[in-house]
């Protein structure tokens, strides 16, 4: 059984980019990036050696997801990074749930289908938050599917700071150990927006963990060069790649406790070309990366 709550949008504060209206480009708005992300999961699931099986991904991505994917050859070549990201999020989530997390709050959940595909306890509370249009599209497609845990959806514009604080407060009272997820969304925020979110997530005492993906300034520049022209159509701007790396979060109440890099994970999963495999052999740190392209998944714990 899945319940959906809609919280009306009314905010002048910023959180990423808003839905836009006007003539229709391929990526119409920030929510279409969720269709694009679902295509990576669909393509990985087609492989005989898939590292995860998301049988709903292709349906969720739809024709538009396929068209976006076809128009992004650069990003198809980087499929290894998306697969490694999904794999690492899966691993961290499973471990955290085994260690007593009783609620997962997936912020900007998009078309993620983990509640339907992961081996999760039936009693686990899982809350997906995203914009109303995206969630109603998702719900239409998944209407006849049964999640494996107690899934709730909250239609909310996360840029509405008052509403998101209220939501975090309500959720925080319903659980004793909450893991928040922000997968594929922080890169669209400014540093100030990320700090404000970090502070809000740090208020309820039960919000103990936060799983994020992160780009270095060098990787951010590469993504901007290759992807920004397409994303411009959707008024979605790639902005966040802090020079401090995971330590960016420490002064804002969240200390990194485990950091895994996408490149080494993709090498382990055998998803790299020959040249990338050589690169993956180089030693690397998880701290400041400067101009070196680096992407990783980090588990943060409240300080
Ligand atoms: C790149 S997708 C990532 C989706 C998902 N986490 C994944 O990894 O597949 C970005 C998601 O952020 C959502 N989003 C963007 N701005 C938002 C906002 N202000 N409030 C709620 N959701 C938002 C979009 O609708 C979209 O689903």
Coordinates of C-alpha atoms and ligand atoms in Angstrom, one line a residue, residues 15-19 29-38 41 82 85-86 106-112 114 129-132 134 156-160 182-185 188-189, ligand 1:
X15 CA 16.4 24.7 -4.4
X16 CA 17.8 23.8 -7.7
X17 CA 15.7 24.8 -10.8
X18 CA 12.0 25.1 -11.3
X19 CA 9.7 23.6 -13.8
X29 CA 12.5 20.5 -17.0
X30 CA 14.6 19.2 -14.1
X31 CA 12.1 16.3 -13.7
X32 CA 13.0 14.9 -17.1
X33 CA 16.5 14.2 -15.8
X34 CA 14.8 11.5 -13.7
X35 CA 13.7 9.8 -17.0
X36 CA 17.3 10.0 -18.2
X37 CA 18.6 8.5 -15.0
X38 CA 16.1 5.7 -15.2
X41 CA 19.2 1.5 -14.8
X82 CA 25.9 6.0 -13.1
X85 CA 26.6 5.3 -8.2
X86 CA 23.5 3.1 -8.1
X106 CA 14.7 9.7 -0.5
X107 CA 14.8 13.5 -1.4
X108 CA 14.3 14.2 -5.1
X109 CA 13.6 10.5 -5.5
X110 CA 12.7 10.8 -9.2
X111 CA 11.9 7.4 -10.8
X112 CA 14.0 5.4 -8.4
X114 CA 14.4 0.7 -4.9
X129 CA 9.9 13.2 -1.9
X130 CA 9.7 14.9 -5.4
X131 CA 7.7 17.4 -7.4
X132 CA 4.0 16.7 -7.8
X134 CA 6.8 13.7 -11.4
X156 CA 6.7 18.7 -2.3
X157 CA 8.8 21.4 -3.9
X158 CA 11.9 21.1 -1.7
X159 CA 12.7 24.7 -2.4
X160 CA 9.8 25.5 -0.1
X182 CA 20.1 12.8 -2.2
X183 CA 21.1 11.0 -5.3
X184 CA 21.9 13.0 -8.4
X185 CA 20.4 16.3 -7.1
X188 CA 22.1 21.1 -9.4
X189 CA 22.2 23.3 -6.2
Ligands
LIG1 C1 18.6 13.8 -11.7 S1 17.0 13.5 -11.1 C2 17.5 12.3 -9.8 C3 16.4 11.4 -9.5 C4 16.8 10.2 -8.6 N1 17.3 10.6 -7.4 C5 17.7 9.3 -9.4 O1 18.9 9.2 -9.0 O2 17.3 8.6 -10.3 C6 16.6 14.9 -10.2 C7 15.2 14.8 -9.5 O3 15.1 16.0 -8.6 C8 13.8 16.4 -8.6 N2 13.7 17.8 -8.1 C9 14.4 18.8 -8.7 N3 14.1 20.0 -8.0 C10 13.2 19.6 -7.0 C11 12.5 20.3 -6.1 N4 12.7 21.7 -6.0 N5 11.7 19.7 -5.2 C12 11.5 18.3 -5.3 N6 12.2 17.6 -6.2 C13 13.0 18.2 -7.1 C14 13.3 16.2 -10.0 O4 11.9 16.1 -10.2 C15 14.0 14.9 -10.4 O5 13.2 13.8 -10.1

